[in-house]
Amino acid sequence: MSQKMTPTAVVLGSVTILAAVVFVVVFWPYQQADYTPSEIFRYRTEAEAAGRKIYIANGCVYCHSQSIRAIDWGHGATRIAQAGDYVQDRPILLGSQRTGVDLSQEGGEHPDDWHIAHFINPRYTRPNSIMPPFEYLGMEKIELLTAYVQSLGMKAADKRMARQRFWKEESIRAYEAGIDENVRWLAEIVPQGWRDIPNPYAASEYSLARGRMIYQAFCIGCHGPVGDGMGDAQPWIYPPPLNFTILKGREISGGIIYYQLMNGITGTAMPYFKKDLESEKLWDVGNYIAAYFINEVDSNGPPRGIDAAYEP
Amino acid sequence: MAATADTIFDQHLTARAFSLTSAFWFAFATSIGMVAAGYLIAPDFMANIPYLQFGRIRPIHVNLVLFGFVTPGLLAAAHYYVPRLLRTDLFSQKLGLMSVILWNVAVVSAVVSLSTGHSQGREYAELIWPVDMLVIVSFALVVLNLLMTVRRRKEPVLYVSIWYACAAVILTALTFSLGNVIWRPDTGALLGIPDAILLWFYGHNVFGLLLTPLTLGLAYYVIPIVTRNPLYSHTLSLIGFWSLLVVYTHIGTHHLLQVPVPTWLKVVATVDSVAMVIPVMVFLINIWYTAKGKLGEIHADIAGKFIFTGTIFYFFVSIQGSIMALPQVQRITHFNNWVIAHSHLGVLGFAGLSALGGLYYILPKITGKPLYSRFLADLQYWLVLIGIVGFTVVLTIAGLVQGNSWFAGETLYRTLPEIHSYYVVRLSIGLFIALAAYIGLYNVIRTIYFNPGEEA
């Protein structure tokens, strides 16, 4: 054994190494940090800042990242996170797991009532979610948390929120004008081309079976197991989820259903599903809703083009 | 004869108290882990109990495993082998006992504060300022006790285990203070991106400067004794020690390769994560060559068995760590259960198994009686071994499913049903580990307090 490893050598040597390392990989980046705000940056309001504290206290950061990665580009991401997005964050909440979705651009994806139903119990709006319920926070804190989540994305979120608020008013006006007016409005917000086409897939046994699976994984929380709009989320949502059973004889084509599933109805709790589900799956849900709840199926009817190879 | 046992008891008060601390929090922490794993299968299970909500108990699980189970277990052994290697007594058993008591106060405060929603929100540095202070004072007492013991040594030469034990507690006291930003009691955080850089510098060094050096120090002590072989190479132990301090400490940014931190820092972190092969293999070559031809002796000795297995996990987790730092690999492995598998492999497979080995090594020495039950210790060994291997396999698969689905453009919501069955298997395998922790707690308590065995 060498006599050179004296207590002084061990203690001073290791502390010196640590100091050098801290200088290079911690202090230097800190000294050189660029605090220029990014193009979407804005400061949080008081309510949003209070919501962020609730987010921290309840450990939301362990399941949700707040950073869209460069490698997500080309895999569905719409904007890559920049250092200038985080210049008011103390602590920064980048997250280390995606047990749940990334939230950095969550603001304005849904209206407030969707979030409130979702915090009461996430399964109310997303049946396959594994997020714990946050009903225990009480309405006051849930509203603050909602304000925070709606601010994620900052200026970009504000733009989406303005859109949500505009269409929220429109949808409430239509709903409160009665069933006839509401159904007319729901059909008229769909472009004419879509309204004219029937569901191009036959309402076969397997199409309906798949439609049923998807309905249970995505729709049942709001529209309920029998499609009457009385799902668990219903008490929290306004305008309330649509009751499909009133639609018979109202010229609801497969194309209208498909378009609404694909694009959602901004302002209402109805989200868009075009990122979650590919085309054929959406048509299958449409067939399921038409066959089981509306009891009026236009699938595979005219006008139709060339038969697909596998179709019956 | 009774007087002899009493003397031994008093001589090893601190080591005994740290042993009980470790065994108790191992059982507690795995129980919390089981609850957390339950939520991932059935999120409405125990719904709306704020204190047991997933986001609150996940950091409790992590902090308890690190600072309740593994660190005290390794410190128990250090409080035994440091004085022994220096041919002296521990500087002060009273000071030692105070450090253990304060340590437990800090751990209990961590549990209470996190479960009541008092968190600073920074992974591995969640604890609020008053709890940070308790942790720092506990560490300071341990540092004082060990350094004073070194000062009063009768053996002029410091064996490699002493270097590791001293460096671990001193450097962790420093990085803990720095990483928790203790000069800002209200938030405990820096602003923006530098906060993430500091956080992962610190988080990474919980393993690099605390668990790893304490575990290596223990292995350097136990493996030569159990195999009755001299240490293979003094030169390698020197290279291993200094290269560990240089390399391990500055690569924490490999946790941040996918966020906007300076590119040069990512390059340094990636390149030197690969360079971790040097300290790791230098240690392993040294220890494995020391054990060469003596695997029978290791198998026969319960402590040797635990610790030698720990060194094998050290190999796997370190090589995996180097590979995971490559950006191409992280495209798939980051943000998902692959990382959870990796962290369990390191903390339980490497440091945890070794800490348990340390307990079984010192318990007969500090009580003057044989271990209460070798059978239970063996049973624990196999339960933890099966548990950690199964855990790693199933979570790695789940992580690959998640990572590849996302990479193929699938939304996260669609991948939840895909990994549900793996979560079920994970909980089932977790039962092995929790059961092992309770068996160990029983064995430790029986050995210390109700041991019918003959005094040695």
Short mmCIF file of C-alpha atoms in Angstrom, two decimals, chain B residues 189-341:
data_model
loop_
_atom_site.label_atom_id
_atom_site.label_comp_id
_atom_site.label_asym_id
_atom_site.label_seq_id
_atom_site.Cartn_x
_atom_site.Cartn_y
_atom_site.Cartn_z
CA ALA B 189 -34.05 25.93 -7.64
CA LEU B 190 -32.18 27.94 -10.24
CA LEU B 191 -33.94 29.61 -13.18
CA GLY B 192 -34.65 27.85 -16.48
CA ILE B 193 -32.26 25.50 -18.26
CA PRO B 194 -29.34 25.87 -15.76
CA ASP B 195 -31.69 24.47 -13.12
CA ALA B 196 -32.02 21.26 -15.14
CA ILE B 197 -28.25 21.07 -15.63
CA LEU B 198 -27.57 21.46 -11.91
CA LEU B 199 -30.37 19.08 -10.99
CA TRP B 200 -29.05 16.24 -13.12
CA PHE B 201 -25.49 16.94 -12.07
CA TYR B 202 -26.69 16.32 -8.53
CA GLY B 203 -29.17 13.52 -9.29
CA HIS B 204 -26.54 11.61 -11.21
CA ASN B 205 -24.06 12.04 -8.36
CA VAL B 206 -26.40 10.51 -5.80
CA PHE B 207 -25.26 7.33 -7.56
CA GLY B 208 -21.80 8.50 -8.60
CA LEU B 209 -20.61 9.98 -5.32
CA LEU B 210 -22.72 8.23 -2.71
CA LEU B 211 -24.02 4.77 -3.56
CA THR B 212 -21.21 3.69 -5.87
CA PRO B 213 -18.18 4.70 -3.72
CA LEU B 214 -19.76 3.29 -0.55
CA THR B 215 -20.57 0.04 -2.35
CA LEU B 216 -17.13 -0.25 -3.92
CA GLY B 217 -15.52 0.43 -0.53
CA LEU B 218 -17.58 -2.39 0.95
CA ALA B 219 -16.68 -4.80 -1.85
CA TYR B 220 -12.99 -3.94 -1.49
CA TYR B 221 -13.28 -4.83 2.19
CA VAL B 222 -15.39 -7.98 2.10
CA ILE B 223 -14.29 -9.81 -1.05
CA PRO B 224 -10.58 -10.21 -0.05
CA ILE B 225 -11.61 -11.39 3.43
CA VAL B 226 -14.20 -13.86 2.23
CA THR B 227 -11.91 -15.31 -0.44
CA ARG B 228 -8.82 -15.12 1.82
CA ASN B 229 -6.96 -13.64 -1.13
CA PRO B 230 -4.92 -10.44 -1.10
CA LEU B 231 -6.30 -7.60 -3.22
CA TYR B 232 -5.28 -8.27 -6.83
CA SER B 233 -3.77 -4.87 -7.60
CA HIS B 234 -3.09 -1.73 -5.62
CA THR B 235 -2.42 0.22 -8.81
CA LEU B 236 -5.82 -0.68 -10.21
CA SER B 237 -7.54 0.44 -7.01
CA LEU B 238 -5.79 3.81 -7.30
CA ILE B 239 -6.76 4.21 -10.97
CA GLY B 240 -10.30 3.09 -10.22
CA PHE B 241 -10.74 5.55 -7.36
CA TRP B 242 -9.45 8.65 -9.11
CA SER B 243 -10.99 7.87 -12.49
CA LEU B 244 -14.37 7.31 -10.83
CA LEU B 245 -14.20 10.78 -9.26
CA VAL B 246 -13.12 12.42 -12.50
CA VAL B 247 -15.47 10.65 -14.92
CA TYR B 248 -18.64 9.81 -13.00
CA THR B 249 -19.10 13.35 -11.65
CA HIS B 250 -19.36 15.29 -14.89
CA ILE B 251 -21.71 13.27 -17.13
CA GLY B 252 -25.10 14.00 -15.52
CA THR B 253 -26.15 15.93 -18.62
CA HIS B 254 -26.71 12.60 -20.40
CA HIS B 255 -30.17 12.89 -18.77
CA LEU B 256 -30.71 16.03 -20.86
CA LEU B 257 -29.59 15.02 -24.35
CA GLN B 258 -33.05 15.70 -25.78
CA VAL B 259 -33.63 19.16 -24.31
CA PRO B 260 -32.09 22.52 -25.25
CA VAL B 261 -28.90 22.52 -23.15
CA PRO B 262 -25.58 23.63 -24.72
CA THR B 263 -24.37 21.13 -27.32
CA TRP B 264 -20.79 21.01 -25.99
CA LEU B 265 -22.15 19.86 -22.64
CA LYS B 266 -24.10 17.05 -24.33
CA VAL B 267 -20.99 16.01 -26.24
CA VAL B 268 -18.93 15.89 -23.05
CA ALA B 269 -21.64 13.92 -21.25
CA THR B 270 -22.05 11.41 -24.07
CA VAL B 271 -18.36 10.81 -24.71
CA ASP B 272 -17.46 10.43 -21.05
CA SER B 273 -20.49 8.26 -20.31
CA VAL B 274 -18.77 5.81 -22.61
CA ALA B 275 -15.53 6.49 -20.73
CA MET B 276 -17.27 5.19 -17.60
CA VAL B 277 -16.13 1.81 -18.86
CA ILE B 278 -12.69 2.68 -17.42
CA PRO B 279 -13.52 3.13 -13.71
CA VAL B 280 -16.09 0.36 -13.88
CA MET B 281 -13.89 -2.26 -15.52
CA VAL B 282 -10.84 -1.29 -13.47
CA PHE B 283 -12.80 -1.98 -10.31
CA LEU B 284 -14.36 -5.16 -11.63
CA ILE B 285 -11.07 -6.57 -12.93
CA ASN B 286 -9.51 -5.85 -9.57
CA ILE B 287 -12.31 -7.49 -7.55
CA TRP B 288 -12.95 -10.39 -9.91
CA TYR B 289 -9.26 -11.25 -10.10
CA THR B 290 -9.12 -11.06 -6.31
CA ALA B 291 -11.92 -13.63 -6.22
CA LYS B 292 -10.39 -15.77 -8.94
CA GLY B 293 -10.60 -19.45 -8.15
CA LYS B 294 -12.53 -18.81 -4.93
CA LEU B 295 -16.12 -18.78 -6.11
CA GLY B 296 -16.80 -21.69 -3.76
CA GLU B 297 -15.80 -19.56 -0.76
CA ILE B 298 -17.98 -16.73 -2.02
CA HIS B 299 -20.93 -19.04 -2.47
CA ALA B 300 -20.44 -20.39 1.06
CA ASP B 301 -20.42 -16.96 2.65
CA ILE B 302 -23.76 -15.17 2.68
CA ALA B 303 -22.21 -11.68 2.65
CA GLY B 304 -19.79 -12.62 -0.12
CA LYS B 305 -22.67 -14.02 -2.14
CA PHE B 306 -24.72 -10.82 -1.91
CA ILE B 307 -21.80 -8.49 -2.60
CA PHE B 308 -20.26 -10.52 -5.42
CA THR B 309 -23.67 -10.66 -7.09
CA GLY B 310 -23.80 -6.90 -6.63
CA THR B 311 -20.57 -6.54 -8.59
CA ILE B 312 -22.09 -8.53 -11.46
CA PHE B 313 -25.05 -6.16 -11.51
CA TYR B 314 -22.57 -3.28 -11.43
CA PHE B 315 -21.17 -4.62 -14.68
CA PHE B 316 -24.58 -4.85 -16.33
CA VAL B 317 -25.98 -1.55 -15.12
CA SER B 318 -22.82 0.39 -15.99
CA ILE B 319 -22.40 -1.01 -19.46
CA GLN B 320 -26.10 -0.43 -20.04
CA GLY B 321 -25.67 3.13 -18.75
CA SER B 322 -22.87 3.83 -21.21
CA ILE B 323 -24.96 2.48 -24.08
CA MET B 324 -28.04 4.44 -22.96
CA ALA B 325 -26.05 7.67 -23.15
CA LEU B 326 -25.75 7.27 -26.92
CA PRO B 327 -28.27 9.61 -28.60
CA GLN B 328 -29.34 6.95 -31.11
CA VAL B 329 -30.23 4.56 -28.29
CA GLN B 330 -31.99 7.24 -26.26
CA ARG B 331 -34.39 7.92 -29.12
CA ILE B 332 -36.09 4.70 -28.10
CA THR B 333 -35.18 4.33 -24.42
CA HIS B 334 -35.76 7.83 -23.06
CA PHE B 335 -38.94 8.82 -21.19
CA ASN B 336 -40.19 5.25 -20.68
CA ASN B 337 -39.96 2.15 -18.49
CA TRP B 338 -36.56 1.19 -19.90
CA VAL B 339 -35.13 3.89 -17.61
CA ILE B 340 -37.11 2.58 -14.63
CA ALA B 341 -35.62 -0.87 -15.26
#
